[in-house]
Amino acid sequence: MYSPPPSSPSTRCDSKERMNNTNGSQLRLYQIWQGRNRFYLGGRLVFGPDIRALFLTLFLILFPVALFCAFVSRELINAFPHRFGYLIMAISLLFSVFIVVLLLLTSGTNPGIVPRNAHPQDADDECDTSSISTSCLGSQTGPVSLPPMKNVTVNGIVVKVKYCKTCMLYRPPRCSHCSICDNCIERFDHHCPWVGQCIGKRNYRYFFMFVSSTNLLSLYVFAFCWVNIKKIMDAHHCNIWSAFFKSPASGILIMYTFVVSWFLGGLTAFHLYLLITNQTTYENYRYRYERKMNPFNLGCARNFKEIFCTGVPSSRINFRAHVKVDRSLSFNTLSYLGGATTNSDMHKMKNFDEEVGRRQDVDECKETDSRIKTVGGGVDRCEK
């Protein structure tokens, strides 16, 4: 009777490793991240939850440019000598490509997400038991809770920072929790619905360049549409209304870019003011520095240098990092990483369990195949 050969030490080690992989699965961090972000290209691109707004913004930018190139620029090519009209069209196209790149950088860059704590901080480390107050105490029978705020010093000025119950940490200065993305964002400015992403420490420069460049493109189209109308009036000796009738695309674009330029021009001016004074939209809206000194204001030149003349700060989270998660503790991990367990969290938990189950099935199939091959080889040797 055939008896299988004794297993070697390496075989026993492989079996032990498979047993460990059965109890715990190794995934990438973005696959179990409990914020509402959407990840693409294996976690390299980090978008907000409302990514559909990005396509609307692209349409509002590219469709007017397409009208300009198809109708207005073609008329300008015939009106200007020495192929100057082709240069006008080329500039508008290159400007549009530049703006689309800035839009994607703004929307697909990690804005400065702060890593969450896997477990609540120890109350003994944050509360001074000699001077403990009611804000640091829970109920008489409940556990000691952390104080909702604490003081930190920034450039010699005391600044209050809040405790985030969702991320279970004291937020760094200028950090705020976005209710839409469900993340704490460093130097939180605002959540922009037009790019579908939070604007923070790592993508603010891209956002400012995107807004200001789009405003310049709008003014560019507005100006050359009027040039086209003037050329038509001179060529046909007609009034302005007849010129609009001969070139309806110019009239439509003039009205559209006029409205857009007012909106984007005001937004550019407002953010230029914030940039010079080193404020964020959130801080300005909350009047945080009214009648107080701004501890982050370094002067106009240094504020400008801080935004545009320094490298993009490195991300505090590597979403592509491998993490080993125990399936039996996945529910607790979910509640720690995401706070309250909602229907969305349960849906993510279900997808996570399915992913873990598929990986376990693959490991079991590989183990079974290896055993069959080992037994089959032994049988062949026995028959010989």
mmCIF file of C-alpha atoms in Angstrom:
data_model
loop_
_atom_site.group_PDB
_atom_site.id
_atom_site.type_symbol
_atom_site.label_atom_id
_atom_site.label_comp_id
_atom_site.label_asym_id
_atom_site.label_seq_id
_atom_site.Cartn_x
_atom_site.Cartn_y
_atom_site.Cartn_z
ATOM 1 C CA MET A 1 0.000 0.000 0.000
ATOM 2 C CA TYR A 2 1.231 3.438 -0.915
ATOM 3 C CA SER A 3 1.970 5.849 1.855
ATOM 4 C CA PRO A 4 2.671 9.486 1.069
ATOM 5 C CA PRO A 5 6.234 10.635 1.598
ATOM 6 C CA PRO A 6 7.012 12.483 4.818
ATOM 7 C CA SER A 7 6.679 16.220 4.526
ATOM 8 C CA SER A 8 9.841 18.243 4.505
ATOM 9 C CA PRO A 9 10.422 21.182 6.881
ATOM 10 C CA SER A 10 9.872 23.620 4.000
ATOM 11 C CA THR A 11 6.503 21.976 3.249
ATOM 12 C CA ARG A 12 5.452 22.312 6.875
ATOM 13 C CA CYS A 13 6.469 25.986 6.828
ATOM 14 C CA ASP A 14 4.417 26.610 3.677
ATOM 15 C CA SER A 15 1.390 24.928 5.238
ATOM 16 C CA LYS A 16 1.773 27.044 8.364
ATOM 17 C CA GLU A 17 2.003 30.187 6.261
ATOM 18 C CA ARG A 18 -1.165 29.229 4.386
ATOM 19 C CA MET A 19 -2.955 28.696 7.686
ATOM 20 C CA ASN A 20 -1.886 32.168 8.773
ATOM 21 C CA ASN A 21 -3.124 33.614 5.481
ATOM 22 C CA THR A 22 -6.448 31.871 6.045
ATOM 23 C CA ASN A 23 -6.973 33.721 9.303
ATOM 24 C CA GLY A 24 -5.636 37.029 8.010
ATOM 25 C CA SER A 25 -5.541 38.536 4.519
ATOM 26 C CA GLN A 26 -3.043 41.036 3.163
ATOM 27 C CA LEU A 27 -4.686 43.869 1.234
ATOM 28 C CA ARG A 28 -3.650 47.370 0.289
ATOM 29 C CA LEU A 29 -4.702 50.221 2.530
ATOM 30 C CA TYR A 30 -6.935 51.891 -0.056
ATOM 31 C CA GLN A 31 -9.012 48.693 -0.294
ATOM 32 C CA ILE A 32 -10.120 48.959 3.333
ATOM 33 C CA TRP A 33 -9.988 52.749 3.772
ATOM 34 C CA GLN A 34 -13.198 53.866 5.433
ATOM 35 C CA GLY A 35 -13.351 57.394 4.039
ATOM 36 C CA ARG A 36 -15.653 58.081 1.103
ATOM 37 C CA ASN A 37 -12.837 58.563 -1.405
ATOM 38 C CA ARG A 38 -12.645 56.742 -4.714
ATOM 39 C CA PHE A 39 -9.310 55.256 -5.705
ATOM 40 C CA TYR A 40 -8.008 54.474 -9.192
ATOM 41 C CA LEU A 41 -4.831 52.979 -10.645
ATOM 42 C CA GLY A 42 -4.237 50.863 -7.572
ATOM 43 C CA GLY A 43 -4.583 53.732 -5.091
ATOM 44 C CA ARG A 44 -2.336 56.132 -6.983
ATOM 45 C CA LEU A 45 -5.209 58.539 -7.730
ATOM 46 C CA VAL A 46 -7.362 59.713 -4.828
ATOM 47 C CA PHE A 47 -10.662 61.301 -5.843
ATOM 48 C CA GLY A 48 -13.539 62.549 -3.764
ATOM 49 C CA PRO A 49 -16.902 60.781 -3.542
ATOM 50 C CA ASP A 50 -18.650 63.072 -6.066
ATOM 51 C CA ILE A 51 -16.388 62.358 -9.023
ATOM 52 C CA ARG A 52 -19.271 62.882 -11.481
ATOM 53 C CA ALA A 53 -18.948 66.621 -10.909
ATOM 54 C CA LEU A 54 -15.556 66.382 -12.599
ATOM 55 C CA PHE A 55 -17.179 65.426 -15.906
ATOM 56 C CA LEU A 56 -19.606 68.354 -15.675
ATOM 57 C CA THR A 57 -16.688 70.743 -15.118
ATOM 58 C CA LEU A 58 -14.834 69.267 -18.085
ATOM 59 C CA PHE A 59 -17.905 69.784 -20.262
ATOM 60 C CA LEU A 60 -18.325 73.408 -19.152
ATOM 61 C CA ILE A 61 -14.685 74.087 -20.113
ATOM 62 C CA LEU A 62 -14.188 72.050 -23.272
ATOM 63 C CA PHE A 63 -17.529 72.589 -25.018
ATOM 64 C CA PRO A 64 -17.144 76.418 -25.270
ATOM 65 C CA VAL A 65 -13.550 75.935 -26.457
ATOM 66 C CA ALA A 66 -14.785 73.511 -29.119
ATOM 67 C CA LEU A 67 -17.345 76.102 -30.289
ATOM 68 C CA PHE A 68 -14.640 78.753 -30.366
ATOM 69 C CA CYS A 69 -12.263 76.622 -32.443
ATOM 70 C CA ALA A 70 -14.960 75.295 -34.795
ATOM 71 C CA PHE A 71 -16.683 78.581 -35.638
ATOM 72 C CA VAL A 72 -14.985 81.723 -34.298
ATOM 73 C CA SER A 73 -11.365 80.742 -34.937
ATOM 74 C CA ARG A 74 -12.193 79.621 -38.470
ATOM 75 C CA GLU A 75 -13.570 83.076 -39.239
ATOM 76 C CA LEU A 76 -10.521 84.708 -37.640
ATOM 77 C CA ILE A 77 -8.215 82.581 -39.811
ATOM 78 C CA ASN A 78 -9.791 84.135 -42.889
ATOM 79 C CA ALA A 79 -9.850 87.614 -41.379
ATOM 80 C CA PHE A 80 -6.215 87.840 -40.261
ATOM 81 C CA PRO A 81 -3.220 87.675 -42.622
ATOM 82 C CA HIS A 82 -0.054 85.625 -42.170
ATOM 83 C CA ARG A 83 -1.934 82.731 -40.513
ATOM 84 C CA PHE A 84 -2.390 84.725 -37.293
ATOM 85 C CA GLY A 85 -5.771 83.018 -36.872
ATOM 86 C CA TYR A 86 -4.077 79.621 -36.541
ATOM 87 C CA LEU A 87 -1.996 80.997 -33.660
ATOM 88 C CA ILE A 88 -5.171 82.178 -31.923
ATOM 89 C CA MET A 89 -6.654 78.695 -32.201
ATOM 90 C CA ALA A 90 -3.437 76.980 -31.078
ATOM 91 C CA ILE A 91 -3.166 79.142 -27.961
ATOM 92 C CA SER A 92 -6.747 78.332 -26.946
ATOM 93 C CA LEU A 93 -6.147 74.594 -27.408
ATOM 94 C CA LEU A 94 -2.870 74.581 -25.459
ATOM 95 C CA PHE A 95 -4.468 76.653 -22.712
ATOM 96 C CA SER A 96 -7.326 74.148 -22.517
ATOM 97 C CA VAL A 97 -4.946 71.192 -22.206
ATOM 98 C CA PHE A 98 -3.067 72.989 -19.428
ATOM 99 C CA ILE A 99 -6.319 73.650 -17.555
ATOM 100 C CA VAL A 100 -7.486 70.035 -17.876
ATOM 101 C CA VAL A 101 -4.161 68.835 -16.419
ATOM 102 C CA LEU A 102 -4.558 71.247 -13.489
ATOM 103 C CA LEU A 103 -8.126 70.039 -12.961
ATOM 104 C CA LEU A 104 -7.013 66.403 -12.834
ATOM 105 C CA LEU A 105 -4.158 67.252 -10.469
ATOM 106 C CA THR A 106 -6.562 69.110 -8.192
ATOM 107 C CA SER A 107 -9.165 66.369 -8.203
ATOM 108 C CA GLY A 108 -6.919 63.280 -8.213
ATOM 109 C CA THR A 109 -4.328 64.353 -5.627
ATOM 110 C CA ASN A 110 -4.508 63.420 -1.971
ATOM 111 C CA PRO A 111 -5.434 66.826 -0.476
ATOM 112 C CA GLY A 112 -3.679 66.090 2.807
ATOM 113 C CA ILE A 113 -5.629 63.316 4.501
ATOM 114 C CA VAL A 114 -4.575 62.755 8.102
ATOM 115 C CA PRO A 115 -4.123 59.077 9.094
ATOM 116 C CA ARG A 116 -6.753 57.779 11.477
ATOM 117 C CA ASN A 117 -5.953 56.148 14.780
ATOM 118 C CA ALA A 118 -6.850 52.466 14.904
ATOM 119 C CA HIS A 119 -7.760 52.816 18.575
ATOM 120 C CA PRO A 120 -8.855 55.750 20.743
ATOM 121 C CA GLN A 121 -6.063 57.627 22.466
ATOM 122 C CA ASP A 122 -5.364 56.839 26.094
ATOM 123 C CA ALA A 123 -7.185 59.324 28.280
ATOM 124 C CA ASP A 124 -4.411 59.161 30.881
ATOM 125 C CA ASP A 125 -1.980 60.584 28.322
ATOM 126 C CA GLU A 126 -4.185 63.542 27.449
ATOM 127 C CA CYS A 127 -5.873 64.419 30.765
ATOM 128 C CA ASP A 128 -4.040 65.789 33.768
ATOM 129 C CA THR A 129 -5.528 63.867 36.699
ATOM 130 C CA SER A 130 -4.408 66.553 39.152
ATOM 131 C CA SER A 131 -6.556 69.204 37.433
ATOM 132 C CA ILE A 132 -9.178 67.102 35.687
ATOM 133 C CA SER A 133 -12.389 68.892 34.742
ATOM 134 C CA THR A 134 -15.893 67.876 33.764
ATOM 135 C CA SER A 135 -14.979 68.184 30.079
ATOM 136 C CA CYS A 136 -12.477 65.390 30.558
ATOM 137 C CA LEU A 137 -14.853 63.077 32.420
ATOM 138 C CA GLY A 138 -17.601 60.883 31.095
ATOM 139 C CA SER A 139 -20.471 59.564 33.135
ATOM 140 C CA GLN A 140 -19.835 58.274 36.623
ATOM 141 C CA THR A 141 -20.010 54.688 35.452
ATOM 142 C CA GLY A 142 -18.548 55.270 31.994
ATOM 143 C CA PRO A 143 -14.911 55.499 30.931
ATOM 144 C CA VAL A 144 -12.849 58.671 31.067
ATOM 145 C CA SER A 145 -13.140 60.606 27.799
ATOM 146 C CA LEU A 146 -10.733 63.020 26.192
ATOM 147 C CA PRO A 147 -11.321 66.774 26.401
ATOM 148 C CA PRO A 148 -12.950 68.176 23.257
ATOM 149 C CA MET A 149 -10.225 70.800 22.798
ATOM 150 C CA LYS A 150 -6.634 71.455 23.831
ATOM 151 C CA ASN A 151 -4.142 74.269 23.360
ATOM 152 C CA VAL A 152 -1.052 74.159 21.176
ATOM 153 C CA THR A 153 1.476 76.915 20.481
ATOM 154 C CA VAL A 154 2.104 78.091 16.898
ATOM 155 C CA ASN A 155 4.754 80.791 16.370
ATOM 156 C CA GLY A 156 4.367 81.900 19.979
ATOM 157 C CA ILE A 157 0.563 82.141 19.776
ATOM 158 C CA VAL A 158 -1.790 79.720 21.531
ATOM 159 C CA VAL A 159 -4.174 77.959 19.127
ATOM 160 C CA LYS A 160 -7.007 75.623 20.104
ATOM 161 C CA VAL A 161 -7.281 72.272 18.351
ATOM 162 C CA LYS A 162 -10.289 69.966 18.464
ATOM 163 C CA TYR A 163 -10.546 66.248 19.055
ATOM 164 C CA CYS A 164 -12.066 64.327 16.131
ATOM 165 C CA LYS A 165 -14.242 61.448 17.343
ATOM 166 C CA THR A 166 -14.311 59.875 13.880
ATOM 167 C CA CYS A 167 -10.543 59.798 13.328
ATOM 168 C CA MET A 168 -9.865 59.483 17.083
ATOM 169 C CA LEU A 169 -7.117 62.101 17.185
ATOM 170 C CA TYR A 170 -6.476 65.725 18.006
ATOM 171 C CA ARG A 171 -6.509 67.515 14.688
ATOM 172 C CA PRO A 172 -3.333 69.373 13.743
ATOM 173 C CA PRO A 173 -3.645 73.171 13.519
ATOM 174 C CA ARG A 174 -5.655 74.332 10.468
ATOM 175 C CA CYS A 175 -7.022 70.801 10.072
ATOM 176 C CA SER A 176 -10.742 70.119 9.809
ATOM 177 C CA HIS A 177 -12.925 67.062 9.211
ATOM 178 C CA CYS A 178 -14.781 67.119 5.889
ATOM 179 C CA SER A 179 -18.259 65.659 6.293
ATOM 180 C CA ILE A 180 -18.474 64.873 2.564
ATOM 181 C CA CYS A 181 -15.201 62.944 2.223
ATOM 182 C CA ASP A 182 -15.265 61.774 5.874
ATOM 183 C CA ASN A 183 -11.577 62.602 6.387
ATOM 184 C CA CYS A 184 -9.531 65.051 8.420
ATOM 185 C CA ILE A 185 -7.710 67.311 5.939
ATOM 186 C CA GLU A 186 -4.531 69.267 6.678
ATOM 187 C CA ARG A 187 -4.878 72.998 6.013
ATOM 188 C CA PHE A 188 -8.496 72.433 5.049
ATOM 189 C CA ASP A 189 -9.726 75.175 2.732
ATOM 190 C CA HIS A 190 -13.103 73.875 1.537
ATOM 191 C CA HIS A 191 -14.743 71.012 -0.320
ATOM 192 C CA CYS A 192 -15.109 72.137 -3.918
ATOM 193 C CA PRO A 193 -18.164 70.660 -5.687
ATOM 194 C CA TRP A 194 -16.784 71.624 -9.114
ATOM 195 C CA VAL A 195 -13.721 69.386 -8.795
ATOM 196 C CA GLY A 196 -15.367 66.837 -6.503
ATOM 197 C CA GLN A 197 -12.507 66.953 -4.003
ATOM 198 C CA CYS A 198 -11.389 68.634 -0.809
ATOM 199 C CA ILE A 199 -8.950 71.498 -1.212
ATOM 200 C CA GLY A 200 -6.167 71.225 1.320
ATOM 201 C CA LYS A 201 -2.460 71.398 1.946
ATOM 202 C CA ARG A 202 -1.323 69.238 -0.980
ATOM 203 C CA ASN A 203 -3.590 70.458 -3.817
ATOM 204 C CA TYR A 204 -4.302 74.111 -3.008
ATOM 205 C CA ARG A 205 -1.711 75.446 -5.484
ATOM 206 C CA TYR A 206 -3.236 73.324 -8.263
ATOM 207 C CA PHE A 207 -6.691 74.622 -7.358
ATOM 208 C CA PHE A 208 -5.608 78.271 -7.421
ATOM 209 C CA MET A 209 -3.807 77.807 -10.736
ATOM 210 C CA PHE A 210 -6.839 75.998 -12.158
ATOM 211 C CA VAL A 211 -9.272 78.774 -11.174
ATOM 212 C CA SER A 212 -7.042 81.635 -12.321
ATOM 213 C CA SER A 213 -6.084 79.896 -15.602
ATOM 214 C CA THR A 214 -9.718 79.111 -16.413
ATOM 215 C CA ASN A 215 -10.563 82.751 -15.808
ATOM 216 C CA LEU A 216 -7.804 83.835 -18.219
ATOM 217 C CA LEU A 217 -9.068 81.382 -20.859
ATOM 218 C CA SER A 218 -12.581 82.772 -20.452
ATOM 219 C CA LEU A 219 -11.315 86.329 -20.931
ATOM 220 C CA TYR A 220 -9.274 85.188 -23.936
ATOM 221 C CA VAL A 221 -12.333 83.700 -25.656
ATOM 222 C CA PHE A 222 -14.437 86.726 -24.677
ATOM 223 C CA ALA A 223 -11.931 89.160 -26.211
ATOM 224 C CA PHE A 224 -11.466 87.358 -29.535
ATOM 225 C CA CYS A 225 -15.202 86.847 -29.948
ATOM 226 C CA TRP A 226 -15.541 90.626 -29.833
ATOM 227 C CA VAL A 227 -12.666 90.909 -32.311
ATOM 228 C CA ASN A 228 -14.555 88.589 -34.638
ATOM 229 C CA ILE A 229 -17.732 90.676 -34.308
ATOM 230 C CA LYS A 230 -15.762 93.839 -35.092
ATOM 231 C CA LYS A 231 -14.209 92.177 -38.178
ATOM 232 C CA ILE A 232 -17.668 91.161 -39.409
ATOM 233 C CA MET A 233 -19.020 94.705 -38.899
ATOM 234 C CA ASP A 234 -16.112 96.183 -40.886
ATOM 235 C CA ALA A 235 -16.315 93.605 -43.660
ATOM 236 C CA HIS A 236 -20.107 93.815 -44.206
ATOM 237 C CA HIS A 237 -20.657 97.427 -43.073
ATOM 238 C CA CYS A 238 -23.421 96.316 -40.718
ATOM 239 C CA ASN A 239 -24.434 97.069 -37.152
ATOM 240 C CA ILE A 240 -23.649 94.920 -34.117
ATOM 241 C CA TRP A 241 -26.931 93.018 -34.176
ATOM 242 C CA SER A 242 -26.439 91.987 -37.776
ATOM 243 C CA ALA A 243 -22.922 90.838 -36.880
ATOM 244 C CA PHE A 244 -24.314 88.690 -34.067
ATOM 245 C CA PHE A 245 -26.797 87.212 -36.535
ATOM 246 C CA LYS A 246 -23.987 86.359 -38.957
ATOM 247 C CA SER A 247 -21.914 84.768 -36.174
ATOM 248 C CA PRO A 248 -24.294 83.371 -33.511
ATOM 249 C CA ALA A 249 -21.487 81.343 -31.921
ATOM 250 C CA SER A 250 -19.653 84.567 -31.094
ATOM 251 C CA GLY A 251 -22.750 85.996 -29.412
ATOM 252 C CA ILE A 252 -23.352 82.854 -27.362
ATOM 253 C CA LEU A 253 -19.742 82.678 -26.237
ATOM 254 C CA ILE A 254 -19.662 86.365 -25.339
ATOM 255 C CA MET A 255 -22.640 85.962 -22.998
ATOM 256 C CA TYR A 256 -21.318 82.703 -21.544
ATOM 257 C CA THR A 257 -17.772 83.916 -20.913
ATOM 258 C CA PHE A 258 -19.059 87.209 -19.483
ATOM 259 C CA VAL A 259 -20.935 85.347 -16.727
ATOM 260 C CA VAL A 260 -18.113 82.864 -16.140
ATOM 261 C CA SER A 261 -15.481 85.614 -15.960
ATOM 262 C CA TRP A 262 -17.414 87.471 -13.267
ATOM 263 C CA PHE A 263 -17.679 84.316 -11.172
ATOM 264 C CA LEU A 264 -14.110 83.090 -11.706
ATOM 265 C CA GLY A 265 -12.654 86.587 -11.489
ATOM 266 C CA GLY A 266 -14.236 87.157 -8.087
ATOM 267 C CA LEU A 267 -13.109 83.710 -6.918
ATOM 268 C CA THR A 268 -9.550 84.364 -8.113
ATOM 269 C CA ALA A 269 -9.436 87.731 -6.353
ATOM 270 C CA PHE A 270 -10.784 86.215 -3.122
ATOM 271 C CA HIS A 271 -8.222 83.409 -3.091
ATOM 272 C CA LEU A 272 -5.464 85.862 -3.965
ATOM 273 C CA TYR A 273 -6.417 87.781 -0.827
ATOM 274 C CA LEU A 274 -6.408 84.553 1.197
ATOM 275 C CA LEU A 275 -3.020 83.617 -0.267
ATOM 276 C CA ILE A 276 -1.452 86.978 0.609
ATOM 277 C CA THR A 277 -2.794 86.884 4.181
ATOM 278 C CA ASN A 278 -2.179 83.116 4.610
ATOM 279 C CA GLN A 279 -5.762 82.230 5.411
ATOM 280 C CA THR A 280 -8.071 79.470 4.268
ATOM 281 C CA THR A 281 -11.651 79.800 3.112
ATOM 282 C CA TYR A 282 -12.783 77.915 6.201
ATOM 283 C CA GLU A 283 -10.855 80.207 8.525
ATOM 284 C CA ASN A 284 -12.097 83.335 6.766
ATOM 285 C CA TYR A 285 -15.695 82.135 6.833
ATOM 286 C CA ARG A 286 -15.508 81.357 10.542
ATOM 287 C CA TYR A 287 -13.847 84.743 11.308
ATOM 288 C CA ARG A 288 -11.173 82.863 13.218
ATOM 289 C CA TYR A 289 -8.670 85.728 13.117
ATOM 290 C CA GLU A 290 -11.066 88.623 13.633
ATOM 291 C CA ARG A 291 -9.479 91.026 16.141
ATOM 292 C CA LYS A 292 -6.694 88.478 16.666
ATOM 293 C CA MET A 293 -3.276 87.983 15.164
ATOM 294 C CA ASN A 294 -2.981 85.280 12.531
ATOM 295 C CA PRO A 295 -0.146 83.003 13.728
ATOM 296 C CA PHE A 296 0.347 81.608 10.222
ATOM 297 C CA ASN A 297 0.787 84.957 8.446
ATOM 298 C CA LEU A 298 4.467 85.244 7.489
ATOM 299 C CA GLY A 299 4.162 88.326 5.328
ATOM 300 C CA CYS A 300 3.048 88.704 1.721
ATOM 301 C CA ALA A 301 6.265 87.474 0.077
ATOM 302 C CA ARG A 302 6.805 84.505 2.393
ATOM 303 C CA ASN A 303 3.141 83.507 2.180
ATOM 304 C CA PHE A 304 3.372 83.458 -1.607
ATOM 305 C CA LYS A 305 6.635 81.497 -1.442
ATOM 306 C CA GLU A 306 5.085 78.955 0.929
ATOM 307 C CA ILE A 307 2.366 78.090 -1.596
ATOM 308 C CA PHE A 308 4.162 78.272 -4.954
ATOM 309 C CA CYS A 309 7.912 78.062 -4.349
ATOM 310 C CA THR A 310 8.131 74.961 -2.190
ATOM 311 C CA GLY A 311 7.712 71.297 -3.030
ATOM 312 C CA VAL A 312 4.378 69.571 -2.616
ATOM 313 C CA PRO A 313 4.345 68.138 0.922
ATOM 314 C CA SER A 314 4.680 64.371 0.990
ATOM 315 C CA SER A 315 1.535 62.406 1.767
ATOM 316 C CA ARG A 316 1.133 61.211 5.337
ATOM 317 C CA ILE A 317 -0.611 58.072 4.070
ATOM 318 C CA ASN A 318 0.646 55.459 1.641
ATOM 319 C CA PHE A 319 -2.616 54.085 0.284
ATOM 320 C CA ARG A 320 -0.717 51.405 -1.638
ATOM 321 C CA ALA A 321 0.910 49.982 1.485
ATOM 322 C CA HIS A 322 0.099 46.367 2.294
ATOM 323 C CA VAL A 323 -1.875 45.825 5.478
ATOM 324 C CA LYS A 324 -2.714 42.495 7.049
ATOM 325 C CA VAL A 325 -6.252 42.419 8.379
ATOM 326 C CA ASP A 326 -7.716 39.622 10.448
ATOM 327 C CA ARG A 327 -11.117 38.707 9.047
ATOM 328 C CA SER A 328 -12.436 37.849 12.489
ATOM 329 C CA LEU A 329 -11.578 41.397 13.602
ATOM 330 C CA SER A 330 -12.714 43.115 10.432
ATOM 331 C CA PHE A 331 -15.925 44.416 12.022
ATOM 332 C CA ASN A 332 -13.985 46.007 14.867
ATOM 333 C CA THR A 333 -11.455 47.398 12.405
ATOM 334 C CA LEU A 334 -14.284 48.913 10.427
ATOM 335 C CA SER A 335 -15.779 50.583 13.469
ATOM 336 C CA TYR A 336 -12.361 51.947 14.490
ATOM 337 C CA LEU A 337 -11.429 53.273 11.053
ATOM 338 C CA GLY A 338 -14.786 54.623 10.096
ATOM 339 C CA GLY A 339 -16.543 55.624 13.280
ATOM 340 C CA ALA A 340 -20.221 54.782 13.361
ATOM 341 C CA THR A 341 -21.338 51.727 11.401
ATOM 342 C CA THR A 342 -23.767 52.862 8.697
ATOM 343 C CA ASN A 343 -25.383 51.102 5.751
ATOM 344 C CA SER A 344 -22.499 52.267 3.577
ATOM 345 C CA ASP A 345 -20.025 50.807 6.063
ATOM 346 C CA MET A 346 -21.895 47.497 6.079
ATOM 347 C CA HIS A 347 -21.766 47.450 2.275
ATOM 348 C CA LYS A 348 -17.992 48.050 2.387
ATOM 349 C CA MET A 349 -17.705 45.337 5.028
ATOM 350 C CA LYS A 350 -19.543 42.906 2.751
ATOM 351 C CA ASN A 351 -17.242 43.726 -0.162
ATOM 352 C CA PHE A 352 -14.220 43.329 2.127
ATOM 353 C CA ASP A 353 -15.404 39.891 3.300
ATOM 354 C CA GLU A 354 -15.999 38.808 -0.289
ATOM 355 C CA GLU A 355 -12.470 39.944 -1.236
ATOM 356 C CA VAL A 356 -10.968 38.091 1.724
ATOM 357 C CA GLY A 357 -13.051 35.012 0.930
ATOM 358 C CA ARG A 358 -11.903 34.980 -2.689
ATOM 359 C CA ARG A 359 -8.258 35.193 -1.619
ATOM 360 C CA GLN A 360 -8.752 32.391 0.879
ATOM 361 C CA ASP A 361 -10.399 30.216 -1.784
ATOM 362 C CA VAL A 362 -7.435 30.799 -4.107
ATOM 363 C CA ASP A 363 -4.988 29.818 -1.354
ATOM 364 C CA GLU A 364 -6.978 26.656 -0.583
ATOM 365 C CA CYS A 365 -7.134 25.690 -4.275
ATOM 366 C CA LYS A 366 -3.368 26.141 -4.650
ATOM 367 C CA GLU A 367 -2.761 24.039 -1.552
ATOM 368 C CA THR A 368 -5.069 21.266 -2.832
ATOM 369 C CA ASP A 369 -3.394 21.262 -6.252
ATOM 370 C CA SER A 370 0.049 20.967 -4.685
ATOM 371 C CA ARG A 371 -1.068 18.007 -2.565
ATOM 372 C CA ILE A 372 -2.617 16.238 -5.585
ATOM 373 C CA LYS A 373 0.586 16.678 -7.570
ATOM 374 C CA THR A 374 2.631 15.321 -4.673
ATOM 375 C CA VAL A 375 0.391 12.268 -4.253
ATOM 376 C CA GLY A 376 0.207 11.695 -8.016
ATOM 377 C CA GLY A 377 3.989 11.695 -8.304
ATOM 378 C CA GLY A 378 4.226 9.152 -5.501
ATOM 379 C CA VAL A 379 1.689 6.836 -7.194
ATOM 380 C CA ASP A 380 3.604 6.944 -10.438
ATOM 381 C CA ARG A 381 6.774 5.983 -8.636
ATOM 382 C CA CYS A 382 4.944 3.105 -6.905
ATOM 383 C CA GLU A 383 3.605 1.664 -10.165
ATOM 384 C CA LYS A 384 7.061 1.693 -11.686
#
